[in-house]
Coordinates of C-alpha atoms and ligand atoms in Angstrom, one line a residue:
M20 CA 29.6 15.9 15.4
K21 CA 30.3 12.8 13.4
V22 CA 27.3 11.1 11.9
L23 CA 27.3 7.7 10.1
V24 CA 24.3 7.2 7.8
V25 CA 23.4 3.7 6.6
G26 CA 21.9 3.4 3.2
G27 CA 22.4 4.8 -0.3
G28 CA 19.1 5.8 -1.9
G29 CA 17.0 9.0 -2.3
R30 CA 16.0 9.0 1.3
E31 CA 19.6 8.9 2.5
H32 CA 20.7 11.5 -0.1
A33 CA 18.0 13.8 1.3
L34 CA 18.9 13.0 4.9
C35 CA 22.6 13.6 4.2
W36 CA 21.7 17.0 2.5
A37 CA 19.8 18.0 5.6
L38 CA 22.3 16.7 8.1
K39 CA 25.1 18.4 6.3
R40 CA 23.4 21.8 6.9
S41 CA 24.1 21.4 10.6
P42 CA 27.3 23.3 11.5
N43 CA 30.4 21.2 12.2
T44 CA 28.9 17.9 11.0
R45 CA 31.2 15.3 9.5
L46 CA 29.2 12.7 7.5
V47 CA 30.2 9.1 6.7
C48 CA 27.8 7.0 4.6
A49 CA 27.7 3.2 4.1
P50 CA 27.4 2.3 1.3
G51 CA 26.3 5.8 0.1
S52 CA 26.1 6.5 -3.7
D53 CA 28.1 8.6 -6.1
A54 CA 25.7 11.5 -5.4
I55 CA 26.0 11.1 -1.6
A56 CA 29.8 11.1 -2.0
R57 CA 29.6 14.8 -2.6
L58 CA 28.3 15.3 0.9
A59 CA 29.8 12.4 2.9
E60 CA 32.8 10.1 3.0
R61 CA 31.7 6.7 1.5
R62 CA 32.5 3.3 3.1
A63 CA 32.0 0.2 1.0
V64 CA 29.7 -1.7 3.4
G65 CA 26.2 -2.8 2.3
V66 CA 23.0 -2.3 4.3
H67 CA 22.6 -6.1 4.7
E68 CA 26.1 -6.6 6.2
I69 CA 25.1 -6.3 9.8
D70 CA 28.4 -7.6 11.3
K71 CA 30.5 -5.4 9.0
L72 CA 28.4 -2.3 9.8
A73 CA 29.0 -3.0 13.5
E74 CA 32.8 -3.3 12.9
L75 CA 32.7 -0.1 10.8
C76 CA 31.0 1.8 13.7
D77 CA 33.6 0.4 16.1
S78 CA 36.4 1.8 13.9
E79 CA 34.7 5.1 12.9
K80 CA 33.3 5.9 16.4
P81 CA 30.5 8.2 15.2
D82 CA 28.6 10.2 17.7
L83 CA 25.4 9.1 16.0
V84 CA 24.3 6.3 13.6
V85 CA 21.3 7.0 11.4
V86 CA 19.8 3.9 9.8
G87 CA 17.9 4.8 6.6
P88 CA 16.1 1.6 5.3
E89 CA 13.9 -0.9 7.0
A90 CA 15.8 -4.1 6.0
P91 CA 18.8 -3.6 8.4
L92 CA 16.4 -2.6 11.2
A93 CA 14.4 -5.8 10.6
A94 CA 17.7 -7.7 10.8
G95 CA 18.6 -6.2 14.2
L96 CA 21.2 -3.6 13.2
S97 CA 20.0 -1.1 15.8
D98 CA 20.3 -3.8 18.6
A99 CA 23.7 -4.9 17.4
L100 CA 25.0 -1.3 17.5
A101 CA 23.4 -0.4 20.8
A102 CA 25.0 -3.6 22.4
R103 CA 28.4 -2.2 21.3
G104 CA 27.7 1.2 22.9
H105 CA 26.8 3.2 19.8
L106 CA 24.0 5.8 19.8
V107 CA 21.5 4.8 17.1
F108 CA 18.6 6.6 15.4
G109 CA 16.4 3.7 14.3
P110 CA 14.3 1.2 16.3
S111 CA 15.2 -2.2 17.6
R112 CA 14.3 -5.3 15.7
Q113 CA 11.3 -5.9 17.9
A114 CA 9.9 -2.4 17.5
A115 CA 10.6 -2.5 13.8
A116 CA 8.0 -5.3 13.5
I117 CA 5.4 -2.5 13.3
E118 CA 6.5 -2.3 9.7
C119 CA 8.3 -5.6 9.0
S120 CA 5.4 -7.8 10.0
K121 CA 2.0 -6.6 8.9
A122 CA 0.5 -9.5 10.8
F123 CA 2.1 -8.1 14.0
A124 CA 1.1 -4.5 13.2
K125 CA -2.5 -5.4 12.5
T126 CA -2.9 -7.5 15.6
F127 CA -1.2 -4.8 17.7
M128 CA -3.6 -2.1 16.3
A129 CA -6.6 -4.3 17.1
K130 CA -5.4 -4.8 20.6
H131 CA -4.7 -1.2 21.3
R132 CA -7.8 0.1 19.5
I133 CA -5.9 2.0 16.9
P134 CA -8.2 2.7 13.9
T135 CA -7.4 0.5 10.9
A136 CA -9.2 -1.5 8.3
R137 CA -10.9 -4.7 9.5
F138 CA -8.7 -7.7 8.7
E139 CA -7.8 -11.4 9.2
T140 CA -4.4 -13.1 9.0
F141 CA -3.9 -16.4 7.0
S142 CA -1.4 -19.1 6.4
D143 CA -4.0 -21.5 5.0
L144 CA -5.5 -21.1 1.5
G145 CA -8.9 -22.6 2.4
D146 CA -9.4 -20.2 5.2
A147 CA -8.3 -17.3 3.0
E148 CA -10.7 -18.3 0.3
W149 CA -13.5 -18.5 2.8
F150 CA -12.8 -15.0 4.0
I151 CA -12.6 -13.6 0.4
D152 CA -16.1 -15.1 -0.3
E153 CA -17.4 -13.7 3.0
L154 CA -16.2 -10.2 2.0
F155 CA -17.4 -10.3 -1.6
E156 CA -20.6 -12.3 -1.2
K157 CA -22.0 -11.6 2.3
E158 CA -20.7 -8.1 2.8
K159 CA -21.0 -7.1 -0.9
A160 CA -17.5 -5.5 -0.8
A161 CA -16.5 -3.9 -4.1
K162 CA -12.8 -4.6 -3.5
V163 CA -10.7 -6.5 -1.0
V164 CA -7.0 -5.9 -0.2
L165 CA -4.4 -8.6 0.0
K166 CA -1.1 -7.9 1.8
A167 CA 2.0 -9.9 2.1
S168 CA 2.9 -9.8 5.8
G169 CA 6.7 -9.6 5.2
L170 CA 8.7 -6.8 3.6
A171 CA 8.1 -6.4 -0.1
S172 CA 9.5 -3.0 -1.2
G173 CA 6.0 -1.5 -1.6
K174 CA 5.0 -4.2 -4.0
G175 CA 3.3 -6.5 -1.5
V176 CA -0.3 -5.1 -1.7
L177 CA -3.0 -6.1 -4.2
I178 CA -6.4 -4.6 -4.5
C179 CA -8.8 -7.0 -6.1
E180 CA -12.3 -6.4 -7.5
Q181 CA -13.1 -10.0 -8.2
S182 CA -13.2 -13.1 -6.0
Q183 CA -11.5 -15.4 -8.6
E184 CA -8.6 -12.9 -9.0
A185 CA -8.3 -12.5 -5.2
K186 CA -8.2 -16.2 -4.7
A187 CA -5.6 -16.8 -7.4
H188 CA -3.4 -14.1 -5.8
A189 CA -3.9 -15.5 -2.3
R190 CA -2.7 -18.9 -3.6
A191 CA 0.4 -17.5 -5.3
M192 CA 1.3 -15.5 -2.2
L193 CA 0.7 -18.3 0.3
E194 CA 2.7 -20.8 -1.9
G195 CA 5.6 -18.3 -2.0
S196 CA 5.7 -18.3 -5.8
V197 CA 5.6 -14.4 -5.8
L198 CA 7.2 -11.7 -3.6
G199 CA 10.1 -14.0 -2.6
G200 CA 7.9 -15.7 0.1
A201 CA 7.0 -12.4 1.9
G202 CA 3.3 -13.4 1.4
K203 CA 3.5 -16.8 3.1
T204 CA 1.6 -15.1 5.9
L205 CA -1.2 -13.1 4.3
V206 CA -3.3 -10.3 5.6
I207 CA -6.7 -9.8 3.9
E208 CA -8.5 -6.6 4.8
E209 CA -11.4 -4.4 4.1
F210 CA -10.9 -1.7 1.4
L211 CA -10.9 1.8 2.8
R212 CA -12.3 4.8 0.9
G213 CA -10.9 8.3 1.3
R214 CA -7.8 10.3 0.6
E215 CA -4.3 9.1 1.5
A216 CA -1.8 11.1 3.5
T217 CA 1.3 10.6 5.6
L218 CA 2.2 11.8 9.0
M219 CA 5.7 10.9 10.2
A220 CA 6.9 11.5 13.8
L221 CA 10.2 11.4 15.6
C222 CA 9.9 9.1 18.7
D223 CA 12.3 8.6 21.7
G224 CA 10.6 5.6 23.3
E225 CA 8.1 7.8 25.1
R226 CA 7.6 11.1 23.4
V227 CA 6.2 11.6 19.9
L228 CA 7.1 14.7 17.8
P229 CA 5.1 14.8 14.6
L230 CA 6.7 16.3 11.5
A231 CA 4.8 18.2 8.8
A232 CA 2.0 16.4 7.0
C233 CA 2.6 15.2 3.5
E234 CA 0.8 13.3 0.6
D235 CA 2.5 10.7 -1.6
H236 CA 1.1 9.6 -5.0
K237 CA 1.5 5.8 -5.0
T238 CA 0.6 4.5 -8.5
I239 CA 2.8 4.8 -11.5
F240 CA 0.4 6.7 -13.9
D241 CA -1.4 10.0 -13.8
G242 CA -4.9 10.0 -12.3
D243 CA -3.9 7.3 -9.7
R244 CA -3.9 4.6 -12.3
G245 CA -1.6 1.6 -12.8
P246 CA 0.4 -0.5 -10.4
M247 CA 1.6 0.6 -7.0
T248 CA 5.1 1.9 -6.6
G249 CA 7.3 3.0 -3.8
G250 CA 5.9 6.6 -4.3
M251 CA 5.9 8.8 -7.4
G252 CA 5.8 12.2 -5.8
V253 CA 4.9 14.2 -2.7
I254 CA 3.5 17.5 -1.6
S255 CA 3.8 19.0 1.8
P256 CA 1.7 20.4 3.4
T257 CA -1.5 18.8 2.0
P258 CA -5.2 19.8 2.4
A259 CA -5.8 16.1 3.0
L260 CA -4.3 16.5 6.5
D261 CA -5.2 19.8 8.1
D262 CA -4.0 20.8 11.6
A263 CA -7.1 19.4 13.4
T264 CA -6.7 16.0 11.6
C265 CA -3.0 15.9 12.5
R266 CA -3.9 16.5 16.1
R267 CA -6.4 13.6 15.9
V268 CA -3.8 11.3 14.3
Y269 CA -1.4 12.2 17.1
E270 CA -4.0 11.4 19.8
T271 CA -5.6 8.4 18.3
I272 CA -2.8 6.8 16.4
L273 CA 0.8 8.0 17.0
L274 CA 0.7 8.3 20.8
P275 CA -1.2 5.1 21.5
T276 CA 1.2 3.2 19.2
V277 CA 4.3 4.4 20.9
R278 CA 2.8 3.9 24.4
G279 CA 1.5 0.5 23.4
L280 CA 4.9 -0.6 22.0
G281 CA 6.5 0.7 25.2
A282 CA 4.1 -1.2 27.4
E283 CA 4.9 -4.4 25.4
G284 CA 8.6 -3.9 26.1
K285 CA 9.4 -2.7 22.6
P286 CA 10.1 1.0 23.0
F287 CA 10.1 2.8 19.7
R288 CA 13.1 5.1 19.1
G289 CA 13.4 6.4 15.6
L290 CA 11.0 7.5 13.0
L291 CA 7.4 6.2 13.0
Y292 CA 5.6 6.6 9.7
A293 CA 1.8 6.5 9.7
G294 CA 0.4 5.9 6.2
L295 CA -3.2 7.0 6.6
M296 CA -6.5 6.9 4.8
I297 CA -8.6 9.9 5.8
T298 CA -12.1 8.3 5.7
A299 CA -15.5 9.7 6.5
D300 CA -15.0 8.1 10.0
G301 CA -11.7 9.9 10.5
P302 CA -8.1 8.8 9.9
Q303 CA -7.3 5.1 9.7
V304 CA -3.9 3.4 9.5
I305 CA -3.1 1.8 6.1
E306 CA 0.4 0.9 7.2
F307 CA 3.2 1.8 9.6
N308 CA 6.8 2.1 8.6
C309 CA 9.7 2.1 11.0
R310 CA 11.9 4.6 9.0
F311 CA 11.6 7.8 7.0
G312 CA 9.2 7.6 4.0
D313 CA 10.8 8.0 0.7
P314 CA 10.0 10.2 -1.3
E315 CA 8.2 11.9 1.7
I316 CA 11.4 12.9 3.4
Q317 CA 12.8 14.4 0.2
A318 CA 9.9 16.9 0.2
L319 CA 10.0 17.4 4.0
V320 CA 13.7 18.3 4.4
R321 CA 13.1 21.3 2.1
R322 CA 10.8 22.8 4.7
L323 CA 12.7 21.8 7.9
D324 CA 13.8 24.9 9.8
D325 CA 15.5 23.1 12.6
D326 CA 18.8 21.3 12.9
L327 CA 18.3 17.6 11.9
V328 CA 21.4 16.4 13.6
E329 CA 20.2 17.8 16.9
L330 CA 16.7 16.3 16.4
L331 CA 17.9 12.8 15.6
H332 CA 20.5 12.9 18.3
A333 CA 17.9 14.0 20.8
S334 CA 15.6 11.2 19.7
A335 CA 18.3 8.6 20.0
R336 CA 19.2 9.8 23.5
G337 CA 15.6 9.7 24.7
E338 CA 15.4 13.5 25.0
L339 CA 13.1 14.7 22.2
P340 CA 12.2 18.4 22.3
S341 CA 8.5 19.4 22.3
S342 CA 8.4 21.2 19.0
V343 CA 10.0 21.3 15.6
R344 CA 9.8 24.1 13.0
F345 CA 8.9 23.9 9.4
S346 CA 8.7 26.8 7.0
D347 CA 5.2 27.8 5.8
Q348 CA 6.3 27.2 2.2
T349 CA 4.9 24.4 0.1
S350 CA 7.3 21.7 -1.0
V351 CA 6.9 19.4 -4.0
C352 CA 8.9 16.3 -5.0
V353 CA 8.5 14.6 -8.4
V354 CA 10.1 11.1 -8.9
M355 CA 11.6 10.2 -12.2
T356 CA 11.8 6.5 -13.0
A357 CA 13.5 4.2 -15.5
P358 CA 11.6 2.4 -18.3
G359 CA 9.7 -0.6 -17.0
Y360 CA 9.5 0.5 -13.3
P361 CA 7.9 -0.9 -11.1
G362 CA 8.5 -4.1 -13.0
E363 CA 11.8 -5.1 -14.7
T364 CA 13.7 -2.0 -15.6
T365 CA 16.5 -1.3 -18.0
T366 CA 19.2 1.0 -16.6
G367 CA 22.5 2.5 -17.6
Q368 CA 21.0 5.3 -19.7
A369 CA 22.9 8.6 -19.7
I370 CA 21.2 11.4 -17.8
T371 CA 21.5 15.0 -19.2
G372 CA 20.3 18.3 -17.9
L373 CA 21.0 17.8 -14.2
D374 CA 23.2 20.9 -13.8
E375 CA 20.8 23.1 -15.7
A376 CA 17.8 21.8 -13.7
S377 CA 19.5 22.1 -10.3
S378 CA 20.5 25.7 -11.0
L379 CA 16.9 26.8 -11.2
K380 CA 15.5 28.7 -8.3
S381 CA 14.8 26.7 -5.2
V382 CA 15.4 23.4 -6.8
E383 CA 17.3 20.4 -5.2
I384 CA 17.7 17.1 -6.9
F385 CA 18.1 13.9 -4.8
H386 CA 19.5 10.8 -6.4
A387 CA 17.7 7.5 -5.7
G388 CA 19.5 5.3 -8.2
T389 CA 22.3 6.8 -10.3
R390 CA 26.0 6.4 -10.8
F391 CA 28.7 8.6 -12.2
D392 CA 30.9 7.0 -14.8
G393 CA 33.6 9.7 -14.6
K394 CA 32.0 11.7 -17.4
S395 CA 28.2 11.5 -17.0
W396 CA 25.5 10.4 -14.7
R397 CA 23.7 7.2 -15.6
T398 CA 20.5 5.5 -14.3
H399 CA 21.3 2.7 -12.0
S400 CA 17.9 1.5 -10.6
G401 CA 14.2 1.8 -11.3
R402 CA 13.8 4.8 -9.1
V403 CA 16.2 7.3 -10.5
L404 CA 15.8 10.9 -9.2
G405 CA 13.6 13.0 -6.8
V406 CA 13.3 16.5 -8.1
T407 CA 12.2 19.0 -5.4
A408 CA 11.3 22.7 -5.1
V409 CA 9.6 24.9 -2.6
G410 CA 7.4 27.9 -3.3
K411 CA 5.2 30.3 -1.5
N412 CA 2.2 28.2 -2.5
L413 CA 1.5 24.9 -4.3
D414 CA 1.2 26.5 -7.7
E415 CA 4.6 28.1 -7.4
A416 CA 6.3 24.9 -6.0
R417 CA 4.7 22.8 -8.7
Q418 CA 5.8 25.1 -11.5
R419 CA 9.4 25.2 -10.2
T420 CA 9.6 21.5 -9.8
Y421 CA 8.2 20.6 -13.2
A422 CA 10.4 23.3 -14.9
A423 CA 13.4 21.4 -13.5
V424 CA 12.0 17.9 -14.4
E425 CA 11.5 19.1 -18.0
K426 CA 15.2 19.9 -18.3
I427 CA 16.3 16.4 -17.3
H428 CA 16.5 13.7 -20.0
F429 CA 17.3 10.0 -20.2
D430 CA 15.9 7.3 -22.5
G431 CA 12.5 6.2 -21.4
A432 CA 12.3 8.6 -18.5
H433 CA 8.9 8.5 -16.8
Y434 CA 7.3 10.7 -14.2
R435 CA 3.8 11.7 -13.2
H436 CA 2.5 15.1 -14.4
D437 CA -0.2 15.4 -11.8
I438 CA 1.8 15.5 -8.5
G439 CA -0.1 18.0 -6.3
G440 CA -3.0 18.0 -8.9
R441 CA -5.5 16.6 -6.4
A442 CA -4.9 19.4 -4.0
V443 CA -6.2 22.2 -6.2
Ligands
AMP896 P1 0.7 -0.5 2.1 O1 2.0 -1.2 1.6 O2 0.0 -1.3 3.2 O3 1.0 0.9 2.4 O4 -0.3 -0.4 0.9 C1 0.1 0.2 -0.3 C2 -1.0 1.0 -0.9 O5 -2.2 0.2 -1.1 C3 -1.5 2.1 0.0 O6 -0.7 3.2 -0.1 C4 -2.9 2.3 -0.5 O7 -2.9 3.1 -1.6 C5 -3.3 0.9 -0.8 N1 -4.0 0.3 0.3 C6 -3.5 -0.5 1.2 N2 -4.4 -1.0 2.1 C7 -5.6 -0.4 1.7 C8 -6.9 -0.5 2.2 N3 -7.2 -1.2 3.3 N4 -7.9 0.2 1.6 C9 -7.6 0.9 0.5 N5 -6.3 1.0 0.0 C10 -5.4 0.4 0.6
LIG897 N1 6.6 6.4 0.2 C1 6.2 5.2 1.0 C2 7.3 4.6 1.7 O1 8.3 5.1 2.0 O2 7.0 3.5 2.2

């Protein structure tokens, strides 16, 4: 089977690694990366070039197209390819709104009674300020959450402890002076208390097949301190989301979401990511994504015991099976970032120790942002590497992962030392 993967980050490297394990798979990746080039043929078309991607698929004639990131889904890549007769894993533009417009997602959840934080949507500063006062003064909230409605690469959320701070941020977001205008529609919501976890599911428009539970660590520094990032490390499974809670997430969140989208004429085919807060009142949705979580998928592929090509092909065809197998091992992923991330980063530093690290027992390293200059690997973006290992339990998996991380060096390399630390 010929599979064309769109994207070139850590998620797509992990996906290509897993897809390549399927027998007789030929992989093509656009644009890919120097690391992905070791698994797939590269084509120089970027994820934003919708017309060129469609032409590429016409000439490559893949049996399946797997779209990695959200931006091309939001831009209608899936629709464009389907219209030309290609089989695509990844939702239509309308279904992708579950991630790409937080205003849509929150309104949808309210309408379908899917548990989520209480919220209001704003485009007017006066109204937003009134709601901020309401939450802080009348309801004595300790914190309020401000979210840009549009896509913001995981940087569109601010948690504020003071009314003045919240109002200043609301003004900057609504004026479009931050986040490239993604916050011109603003969602303000109640702060949820609990432990975060992720449940991702394959969907075929009707059926929902949950994958194994995992837990990301979102802030840049140990102890859950510092600014939010795209995710600094993952464990799977996690005590935050036991089997009974997964069942509840399936029944109260995943299934009603896919049924609701279907009923609204936006059938969801692809990967539905539920970012959850496990509160005293049960699981609530923090956010939905319309694609594999990264780094979640880097940890998950290490436990997947089924053929990913078959699963994604079945999902795209509308014929999902009723079960998927994961090993009972524990998987850990630790993300290494360049100096400055999640702010302005400096890149281009030489990376050493990759061969030694990847030769350690059960270790696989996925490249989020590197390039190979002919002699050595160099950092190429803020998120650089995802180092993964599996073990018979969390202790073993953590030990193996950190032993590999410690072998890898580049100037200013940063990683969290406490991935999986909450679990014990
Ligand atoms: P999001 O982009 O919506 O996933 O938000 C990014 C991060 O902000 C989440 O992973 C949470 O850590 C935090 N967050 C978002 N919304 C809330 C909320 N309502 N209550 C508490 N934390 C939140
Ligand atoms: N790790 C969070 C995300 O993929 O959005």
